[in-house]
Amino acid sequence: MTYGVIDVGSNTIRLCIYDVEDGRIIPLFSTKNTAGLIDYVNDGELSKKGIRKACAVLEGYKETGKKVGIDHLFVFATASLRNISNSREAVKKIQDTTGLTIDVLSGEEEARLDFQGASFEKKMELGIMVDIGGGSTEIVSFEGGNIKDAVSLEIGSLYMYKNYVSGLFPDKGERKAIQRAVRLELKEADFLKGQSYEKMIGIGGTIRGVKKLGEYRFETEKEQAIRRNDLSKLIDECKDEERQLLKRILRVSPDRIHTLIPGMLILDVICRHFGCDEIEVSGFGVREGYLHKKVVRNG
């Protein structure tokens, strides 16, 4: 059967279409809209304009699903609708307008589904998994293919841009402020204290964007990993090669022109915190984990 999954994120709203055969999830098609819902949040509330934006994108995706002939369409939201004070009202309005049912995931649910999705593609023996989204970052420690602990932190790439950056790119002081904020969040997360891991599994659009930027900058073949040394070099180049950096990001990930550097800073601090030298990048994550939960696990 063919399924559609809509992921309503703080930065992007994405539609992915899959076939599911004998418990296997097969990606067929993916599209995204950089809706930037977090930009419509004022004093903790998603504005009416933001709600209309979400409705317009979802109605477009609903029509796409009909044209493609999918058997069922699932919709879930992460920090975009989870971390707002008018969550219940916003979700009801969007559901009433679009006729779609929206499943708002808790931070821990999101982290666990991230892990489930990544485990289809990577061996989860010992390490941590990180997903840097627009409004939050999920971190899971794992061992022997099982989750040890999971946490969701309010340190997303677009969240950091909105709260700490005044221009297109963060200046020196803003970069330091972002790094301090990430270190503070990590320090306050109880289960993360005193742990170190060589292996990190990275998922999500921010980390994939960092990988593409590294491949382009260092003229390497397409790899499945990001070396921390290369990540540090990219961040160092933010200081005095802004024009070159702008060209590179426009080439590899133009829709993340303002969020990729905050995302890189978040990733670098997390790597240093846990002592990770390399980040293996997975193409699967929360959407595949969610589909597995709804279709495969539940029959």
C-alpha atoms as a printed R data frame, in Angstrom:
    type eleno elety resid chain resno       x      y      z
1   ATOM     1    CA   MET     A     1   0.000  0.000  0.000
2   ATOM     2    CA   THR     A     2   1.000  3.618 -0.522
3   ATOM     3    CA   TYR     A     3   1.113  6.101  2.352
4   ATOM     4    CA   GLY     A     4   1.732  9.807  2.710
5   ATOM     5    CA   VAL     A     5   3.314 11.366  5.800
6   ATOM     6    CA   ILE     A     6   3.194 15.113  6.414
7   ATOM     7    CA   ASP     A     7   5.710 16.434  8.948
8   ATOM     8    CA   VAL     A     8   4.743 19.896 10.230
9   ATOM     9    CA   GLY     A     9   8.024 21.336 11.489
10  ATOM    10    CA   SER     A    10   9.036 24.752 12.795
11  ATOM    11    CA   ASN     A    11  11.032 25.544  9.654
12  ATOM    12    CA   THR     A    12   9.701 23.236  6.939
13  ATOM    13    CA   ILE     A    13   6.513 21.308  6.260
14  ATOM    14    CA   ARG     A    14   7.351 18.160  4.338
15  ATOM    15    CA   LEU     A    15   5.298 15.561  2.482
16  ATOM    16    CA   CYS     A    16   6.857 12.138  1.962
17  ATOM    17    CA   ILE     A    17   5.194  9.278  0.085
18  ATOM    18    CA   TYR     A    18   6.121  5.640  0.673
19  ATOM    19    CA   ASP     A    19   5.228  2.133 -0.330
20  ATOM    20    CA   VAL     A    20   5.069 -0.376  2.515
21  ATOM    21    CA   GLU     A    21   5.693 -3.971  1.432
22  ATOM    22    CA   ASP     A    22   6.099 -6.870  3.854
23  ATOM    23    CA   GLY     A    23   7.032 -4.476  6.639
24  ATOM    24    CA   ARG     A    24   9.613 -2.637  4.499
25  ATOM    25    CA   ILE     A    25   9.321  1.129  4.059
26  ATOM    26    CA   ILE     A    26  10.232  2.233  0.529
27  ATOM    27    CA   PRO     A    27  10.546  6.008 -0.121
28  ATOM    28    CA   LEU     A    28   8.922  7.127 -3.381
29  ATOM    29    CA   PHE     A    29   8.663 10.915 -3.322
30  ATOM    30    CA   SER     A    30   9.424 13.883 -1.094
31  ATOM    31    CA   THR     A    31   8.667 17.595 -1.252
32  ATOM    32    CA   LYS     A    32   8.920 20.414  1.252
33  ATOM    33    CA   ASN     A    33   7.714 23.940  1.835
34  ATOM    34    CA   THR     A    34   9.897 26.267  3.897
35  ATOM    35    CA   ALA     A    35   6.893 27.684  5.735
36  ATOM    36    CA   GLY     A    36   8.923 28.956  8.717
37  ATOM    37    CA   LEU     A    37   6.025 28.638 11.153
38  ATOM    38    CA   ILE     A    38   8.241 29.693 14.056
39  ATOM    39    CA   ASP     A    39   8.450 33.146 12.427
40  ATOM    40    CA   TYR     A    40   4.707 33.496 13.020
41  ATOM    41    CA   VAL     A    41   5.024 32.904 16.766
42  ATOM    42    CA   ASN     A    42   4.529 36.075 18.813
43  ATOM    43    CA   ASP     A    43   4.622 36.049 22.624
44  ATOM    44    CA   GLY     A    44   4.443 32.274 22.528
45  ATOM    45    CA   GLU     A    45   1.352 32.085 20.290
46  ATOM    46    CA   LEU     A    46   1.122 30.993 16.659
47  ATOM    47    CA   SER     A    47  -0.575 33.905 14.884
48  ATOM    48    CA   LYS     A    48  -3.665 33.672 12.681
49  ATOM    49    CA   LYS     A    49  -1.424 34.330  9.697
50  ATOM    50    CA   GLY     A    50   0.770 31.388 10.707
51  ATOM    51    CA   ILE     A    51  -2.280 29.155 11.073
52  ATOM    52    CA   ARG     A    52  -3.462 30.196  7.596
53  ATOM    53    CA   LYS     A    53   0.009 29.451  6.229
54  ATOM    54    CA   ALA     A    54  -0.046 25.949  7.720
55  ATOM    55    CA   CYS     A    55  -3.556 25.342  6.366
56  ATOM    56    CA   ALA     A    56  -2.579 26.431  2.852
57  ATOM    57    CA   VAL     A    57   0.419 24.096  2.741
58  ATOM    58    CA   LEU     A    58  -1.514 21.154  4.179
59  ATOM    59    CA   GLU     A    59  -4.413 21.620  1.766
60  ATOM    60    CA   GLY     A    60  -1.932 21.638 -1.119
61  ATOM    61    CA   TYR     A    61  -0.352 18.422  0.119
62  ATOM    62    CA   LYS     A    62  -3.789 16.855  0.620
63  ATOM    63    CA   GLU     A    63  -4.553 17.557 -3.040
64  ATOM    64    CA   THR     A    64  -1.195 16.094 -4.073
65  ATOM    65    CA   GLY     A    65  -2.019 12.931 -2.149
66  ATOM    66    CA   LYS     A    66  -5.331 12.597 -3.978
67  ATOM    67    CA   LYS     A    67  -3.664 13.013 -7.369
68  ATOM    68    CA   VAL     A    68  -0.994 10.436 -6.542
69  ATOM    69    CA   GLY     A    69  -3.619  8.032 -5.230
70  ATOM    70    CA   ILE     A    70  -2.182  7.283 -1.797
71  ATOM    71    CA   ASP     A    71  -4.129  4.882  0.405
72  ATOM    72    CA   HIS     A    72  -3.774  6.864  3.630
73  ATOM    73    CA   LEU     A    73  -2.361 10.225  4.676
74  ATOM    74    CA   PHE     A    74  -0.866 10.769  8.140
75  ATOM    75    CA   VAL     A    75  -0.037 14.185  9.612
76  ATOM    76    CA   PHE     A    76   2.099 14.893 12.663
77  ATOM    77    CA   ALA     A    77   3.617 18.025 14.154
78  ATOM    78    CA   THR     A    78   6.716 18.512 16.277
79  ATOM    79    CA   ALA     A    79   7.964 21.660 18.044
80  ATOM    80    CA   SER     A    80   6.013 23.828 15.567
81  ATOM    81    CA   LEU     A    81   2.715 23.110 17.345
82  ATOM    82    CA   ARG     A    82   4.071 21.532 20.533
83  ATOM    83    CA   ASN     A    83   5.968 24.533 21.854
84  ATOM    84    CA   ILE     A    84   3.277 27.192 21.464
85  ATOM    85    CA   SER     A    85   0.912 28.400 24.167
86  ATOM    86    CA   ASN     A    86  -2.167 28.157 21.923
87  ATOM    87    CA   SER     A    87  -1.404 24.639 20.710
88  ATOM    88    CA   ARG     A    88  -4.888 23.236 21.275
89  ATOM    89    CA   GLU     A    89  -6.642 26.140 19.543
90  ATOM    90    CA   ALA     A    90  -4.207 26.193 16.612
91  ATOM    91    CA   VAL     A    91  -4.456 22.449 16.035
92  ATOM    92    CA   LYS     A    92  -8.268 22.565 16.147
93  ATOM    93    CA   LYS     A    93  -8.408 25.439 13.658
94  ATOM    94    CA   ILE     A    94  -6.028 23.692 11.252
95  ATOM    95    CA   GLN     A    95  -7.913 20.406 11.546
96  ATOM    96    CA   ASP     A    96 -11.317 22.070 11.034
97  ATOM    97    CA   THR     A    97 -10.043 23.951  7.979
98  ATOM    98    CA   THR     A    98  -8.199 21.097  6.265
99  ATOM    99    CA   GLY     A    99 -10.179 18.068  7.402
100 ATOM   100    CA   LEU     A   100  -6.908 16.419  8.429
101 ATOM   101    CA   THR     A   101  -6.129 14.916 11.835
102 ATOM   102    CA   ILE     A   102  -2.870 16.188 13.328
103 ATOM   103    CA   ASP     A   103  -0.887 14.133 15.817
104 ATOM   104    CA   VAL     A   104   1.218 16.490 17.970
105 ATOM   105    CA   LEU     A   105   4.237 14.523 19.173
106 ATOM   106    CA   SER     A   106   5.792 15.088 22.576
107 ATOM   107    CA   GLY     A   107   9.524 15.759 22.616
108 ATOM   108    CA   GLU     A   108  10.276 12.274 23.899
109 ATOM   109    CA   GLU     A   109   7.988 10.672 21.295
110 ATOM   110    CA   GLU     A   110   9.782 12.581 18.565
111 ATOM   111    CA   ALA     A   111  13.177 11.443 19.840
112 ATOM   112    CA   ARG     A   112  12.085  7.800 20.038
113 ATOM   113    CA   LEU     A   113  10.574  7.850 16.545
114 ATOM   114    CA   ASP     A   114  13.758  9.497 15.253
115 ATOM   115    CA   PHE     A   115  15.681  6.545 16.658
116 ATOM   116    CA   GLN     A   116  13.235  4.014 15.221
117 ATOM   117    CA   GLY     A   117  13.562  5.536 11.765
118 ATOM   118    CA   ALA     A   118  17.350  5.788 11.832
119 ATOM   119    CA   SER     A   119  17.645  2.181 13.011
120 ATOM   120    CA   PHE     A   120  16.260  0.985  9.661
121 ATOM   121    CA   GLU     A   121  19.407  2.290  8.005
122 ATOM   122    CA   LYS     A   122  22.136  2.275 10.675
123 ATOM   123    CA   LYS     A   123  23.416 -0.196 13.246
124 ATOM   124    CA   MET     A   124  22.596  1.315 16.619
125 ATOM   125    CA   GLU     A   125  25.182 -0.469 18.750
126 ATOM   126    CA   LEU     A   126  26.556  2.197 21.101
127 ATOM   127    CA   GLY     A   127  26.408  5.962 20.809
128 ATOM   128    CA   ILE     A   128  24.057  8.898 20.514
129 ATOM   129    CA   MET     A   129  21.594  9.982 17.866
130 ATOM   130    CA   VAL     A   130  20.995 13.679 17.192
131 ATOM   131    CA   ASP     A   131  18.277 15.408 15.162
132 ATOM   132    CA   ILE     A   132  18.620 19.189 14.901
133 ATOM   133    CA   GLY     A   133  15.274 20.579 13.797
134 ATOM   134    CA   GLY     A   134  14.058 24.133 13.392
135 ATOM   135    CA   GLY     A   135  12.474 24.418 16.834
136 ATOM   136    CA   SER     A   136  14.117 21.675 18.890
137 ATOM   137    CA   THR     A   137  16.941 19.161 19.007
138 ATOM   138    CA   GLU     A   138  16.387 15.529 19.933
139 ATOM   139    CA   ILE     A   139  19.168 13.458 21.512
140 ATOM   140    CA   VAL     A   140  18.972  9.717 22.167
141 ATOM   141    CA   SER     A   141  21.619  7.562 23.825
142 ATOM   142    CA   PHE     A   142  21.540  3.936 22.736
143 ATOM   143    CA   GLU     A   143  23.238  0.605 23.308
144 ATOM   144    CA   GLY     A   144  22.712 -2.802 21.724
145 ATOM   145    CA   GLY     A   145  20.026 -1.489 19.397
146 ATOM   146    CA   ASN     A   146  17.939 -0.150 22.284
147 ATOM   147    CA   ILE     A   147  17.258  3.335 23.613
148 ATOM   148    CA   LYS     A   148  18.872  4.126 26.961
149 ATOM   149    CA   ASP     A   149  17.570  7.681 27.332
150 ATOM   150    CA   ALA     A   150  15.879 10.283 25.146
151 ATOM   151    CA   VAL     A   151  15.460 14.036 25.471
152 ATOM   152    CA   SER     A   152  14.158 16.962 23.417
153 ATOM   153    CA   LEU     A   153  15.871 20.336 23.912
154 ATOM   154    CA   GLU     A   154  14.587 23.747 22.802
155 ATOM   155    CA   ILE     A   155  17.684 24.572 20.759
156 ATOM   156    CA   GLY     A   156  16.574 24.279 17.126
157 ATOM   157    CA   SER     A   157  18.424 26.013 14.285
158 ATOM   158    CA   LEU     A   158  15.589 28.409 13.391
159 ATOM   159    CA   TYR     A   159  14.817 29.017 17.061
160 ATOM   160    CA   MET     A   160  18.446 30.052 17.599
161 ATOM   161    CA   TYR     A   161  18.432 32.254 14.524
162 ATOM   162    CA   LYS     A   162  15.253 34.025 15.599
163 ATOM   163    CA   ASN     A   163  16.436 34.594 19.171
164 ATOM   164    CA   TYR     A   164  20.146 35.339 18.714
165 ATOM   165    CA   VAL     A   165  20.909 36.576 15.180
166 ATOM   166    CA   SER     A   166  20.315 40.126 13.934
167 ATOM   167    CA   GLY     A   167  21.576 39.774 10.343
168 ATOM   168    CA   LEU     A   168  21.777 37.000  7.769
169 ATOM   169    CA   PHE     A   169  24.671 35.264  9.529
170 ATOM   170    CA   PRO     A   170  25.554 35.397 13.250
171 ATOM   171    CA   ASP     A   171  28.483 37.665 14.105
172 ATOM   172    CA   LYS     A   172  31.191 36.686 16.592
173 ATOM   173    CA   GLY     A   173  29.202 37.698 19.671
174 ATOM   174    CA   GLU     A   174  26.048 36.012 18.402
175 ATOM   175    CA   ARG     A   175  27.925 32.800 17.624
176 ATOM   176    CA   LYS     A   176  29.278 32.734 21.168
177 ATOM   177    CA   ALA     A   177  25.801 33.401 22.584
178 ATOM   178    CA   ILE     A   178  24.369 30.464 20.615
179 ATOM   179    CA   GLN     A   179  27.160 28.194 21.815
180 ATOM   180    CA   ARG     A   180  26.608 29.253 25.435
181 ATOM   181    CA   ALA     A   181  22.878 28.580 25.138
182 ATOM   182    CA   VAL     A   182  23.500 25.084 23.762
183 ATOM   183    CA   ARG     A   183  26.033 24.277 26.480
184 ATOM   184    CA   LEU     A   184  23.551 25.428 29.123
185 ATOM   185    CA   GLU     A   185  20.776 23.211 27.708
186 ATOM   186    CA   LEU     A   186  23.124 20.220 27.644
187 ATOM   187    CA   LYS     A   187  24.276 20.933 31.194
188 ATOM   188    CA   GLU     A   188  20.688 20.985 32.453
189 ATOM   189    CA   ALA     A   189  19.731 17.705 30.747
190 ATOM   190    CA   ASP     A   190  20.236 15.222 33.591
191 ATOM   191    CA   PHE     A   191  20.816 12.033 31.617
192 ATOM   192    CA   LEU     A   192  23.510 13.649 29.471
193 ATOM   193    CA   LYS     A   193  25.840 14.374 32.385
194 ATOM   194    CA   GLY     A   194  29.181 12.612 32.409
195 ATOM   195    CA   GLN     A   195  28.560 10.586 29.254
196 ATOM   196    CA   SER     A   196  30.867 10.370 26.259
197 ATOM   197    CA   TYR     A   197  30.428  8.582 22.948
198 ATOM   198    CA   GLU     A   198  32.687  8.186 19.948
199 ATOM   199    CA   LYS     A   199  29.800  7.460 17.608
200 ATOM   200    CA   MET     A   200  27.040  9.874 16.644
201 ATOM   201    CA   ILE     A   201  24.187  9.195 14.236
202 ATOM   202    CA   GLY     A   202  22.924 12.441 12.727
203 ATOM   203    CA   ILE     A   203  19.512 12.790 11.103
204 ATOM   204    CA   GLY     A   204  17.325 15.561  9.725
205 ATOM   205    CA   GLY     A   205  17.669 18.337  7.172
206 ATOM   206    CA   THR     A   206  20.111 20.508  9.129
207 ATOM   207    CA   ILE     A   207  22.692 17.761  9.486
208 ATOM   208    CA   ARG     A   208  22.231 16.660  5.875
209 ATOM   209    CA   GLY     A   209  22.775 20.299  4.868
210 ATOM   210    CA   VAL     A   210  26.008 20.466  6.885
211 ATOM   211    CA   LYS     A   211  27.214 17.286  5.171
212 ATOM   212    CA   LYS     A   212  26.487 18.751  1.723
213 ATOM   213    CA   LEU     A   213  28.299 21.967  2.633
214 ATOM   214    CA   GLY     A   214  31.345 20.004  3.798
215 ATOM   215    CA   GLU     A   215  31.406 17.906  0.626
216 ATOM   216    CA   TYR     A   216  31.249 21.025 -1.528
217 ATOM   217    CA   ARG     A   217  33.785 23.007  0.509
218 ATOM   218    CA   PHE     A   218  36.388 20.243  0.783
219 ATOM   219    CA   GLU     A   219  35.667 18.713 -2.658
220 ATOM   220    CA   THR     A   220  35.111 15.257 -1.235
221 ATOM   221    CA   GLU     A   221  33.046 12.461 -2.713
222 ATOM   222    CA   LYS     A   222  29.588 11.940 -1.274
223 ATOM   223    CA   GLU     A   223  30.194 10.445  2.134
224 ATOM   224    CA   GLN     A   224  27.961  9.103  4.875
225 ATOM   225    CA   ALA     A   225  29.798 10.937  7.652
226 ATOM   226    CA   ILE     A   226  30.876 14.396  8.797
227 ATOM   227    CA   ARG     A   227  34.279 14.674 10.476
228 ATOM   228    CA   ARG     A   228  34.332 16.983 13.471
229 ATOM   229    CA   ASN     A   229  37.583 18.538 12.251
230 ATOM   230    CA   ASP     A   230  35.844 19.537  9.015
231 ATOM   231    CA   LEU     A   231  32.904 20.908 10.987
232 ATOM   232    CA   SER     A   232  35.297 23.035 13.060
233 ATOM   233    CA   LYS     A   233  36.937 24.356  9.874
234 ATOM   234    CA   LEU     A   234  33.560 25.352  8.441
235 ATOM   235    CA   ILE     A   235  32.730 27.250 11.624
236 ATOM   236    CA   ASP     A   236  36.147 28.959 11.666
237 ATOM   237    CA   GLU     A   237  35.502 30.166  8.115
238 ATOM   238    CA   CYS     A   238  32.350 31.940  9.310
239 ATOM   239    CA   LYS     A   239  34.634 34.522 10.874
240 ATOM   240    CA   ASP     A   240  36.278 35.989  7.780
241 ATOM   241    CA   GLU     A   241  34.897 34.327  4.628
242 ATOM   242    CA   GLU     A   242  31.260 35.409  4.784
243 ATOM   243    CA   ARG     A   243  30.922 36.081  1.052
244 ATOM   244    CA   GLN     A   244  32.377 32.693  0.123
245 ATOM   245    CA   LEU     A   245  30.225 31.002  2.751
246 ATOM   246    CA   LEU     A   246  27.122 32.666  1.335
247 ATOM   247    CA   LYS     A   247  27.908 31.339 -2.148
248 ATOM   248    CA   ARG     A   248  28.521 27.832 -0.843
249 ATOM   249    CA   ILE     A   249  25.300 27.636  1.153
250 ATOM   250    CA   LEU     A   250  23.318 29.026 -1.788
251 ATOM   251    CA   ARG     A   251  24.831 26.286 -3.927
252 ATOM   252    CA   VAL     A   252  24.110 23.311 -1.639
253 ATOM   253    CA   SER     A   253  21.214 24.298  0.642
254 ATOM   254    CA   PRO     A   254  19.650 27.653 -0.321
255 ATOM   255    CA   ASP     A   255  16.496 27.150  1.753
256 ATOM   256    CA   ARG     A   256  18.691 26.961  4.871
257 ATOM   257    CA   ILE     A   257  20.688 30.105  4.118
258 ATOM   258    CA   HIS     A   258  19.924 31.667  7.519
259 ATOM   259    CA   THR     A   259  19.648 28.508  9.667
260 ATOM   260    CA   LEU     A   260  22.579 26.353  8.569
261 ATOM   261    CA   ILE     A   261  25.221 28.203 10.597
262 ATOM   262    CA   PRO     A   262  23.173 28.142 13.841
263 ATOM   263    CA   GLY     A   263  22.635 24.440 13.123
264 ATOM   264    CA   MET     A   264  26.382 23.927 12.645
265 ATOM   265    CA   LEU     A   265  27.084 25.656 15.955
266 ATOM   266    CA   ILE     A   266  24.563 23.438 17.759
267 ATOM   267    CA   LEU     A   267  26.084 20.323 16.195
268 ATOM   268    CA   ASP     A   268  29.645 21.358 17.046
269 ATOM   269    CA   VAL     A   269  28.840 21.990 20.721
270 ATOM   270    CA   ILE     A   270  27.048 18.627 20.986
271 ATOM   271    CA   CYS     A   271  30.008 16.847 19.362
272 ATOM   272    CA   ARG     A   272  32.443 18.443 21.794
273 ATOM   273    CA   HIS     A   273  30.172 17.723 24.765
274 ATOM   274    CA   PHE     A   274  30.131 13.997 24.027
275 ATOM   275    CA   GLY     A   275  33.609 13.675 22.496
276 ATOM   276    CA   CYS     A   276  32.318 12.546 19.090
277 ATOM   277    CA   ASP     A   277  34.869 12.666 16.277
278 ATOM   278    CA   GLU     A   278  32.519 11.713 13.461
279 ATOM   279    CA   ILE     A   279  28.814 11.990 12.663
280 ATOM   280    CA   GLU     A   280  27.289  9.245 10.531
281 ATOM   281    CA   VAL     A   281  24.394 10.705  8.563
282 ATOM   282    CA   SER     A   282  21.176  8.741  8.120
283 ATOM   283    CA   GLY     A   283  18.567  9.474  5.469
284 ATOM   284    CA   PHE     A   284  15.814  8.022  7.659
285 ATOM   285    CA   GLY     A   285  14.359  9.570 10.792
286 ATOM   286    CA   VAL     A   286  11.143 10.641 12.463
287 ATOM   287    CA   ARG     A   287   8.877 10.287  9.411
288 ATOM   288    CA   GLU     A   288   9.918  6.705  8.781
289 ATOM   289    CA   GLY     A   289   9.723  5.938 12.496
290 ATOM   290    CA   TYR     A   290   6.217  7.390 12.621
291 ATOM   291    CA   LEU     A   291   5.062  5.398  9.591
292 ATOM   292    CA   HIS     A   292   6.480  2.207 11.102
293 ATOM   293    CA   LYS     A   293   4.567  2.877 14.311
294 ATOM   294    CA   LYS     A   294   1.268  3.548 12.527
295 ATOM   295    CA   VAL     A   295   1.394  0.869  9.827
296 ATOM   296    CA   VAL     A   296   3.953 -1.848 10.534
297 ATOM   297    CA   ARG     A   297   3.944 -2.131 14.323
298 ATOM   298    CA   ASN     A   298   0.192 -1.605 14.672
299 ATOM   299    CA   GLY     A   299  -0.604 -3.831 11.706
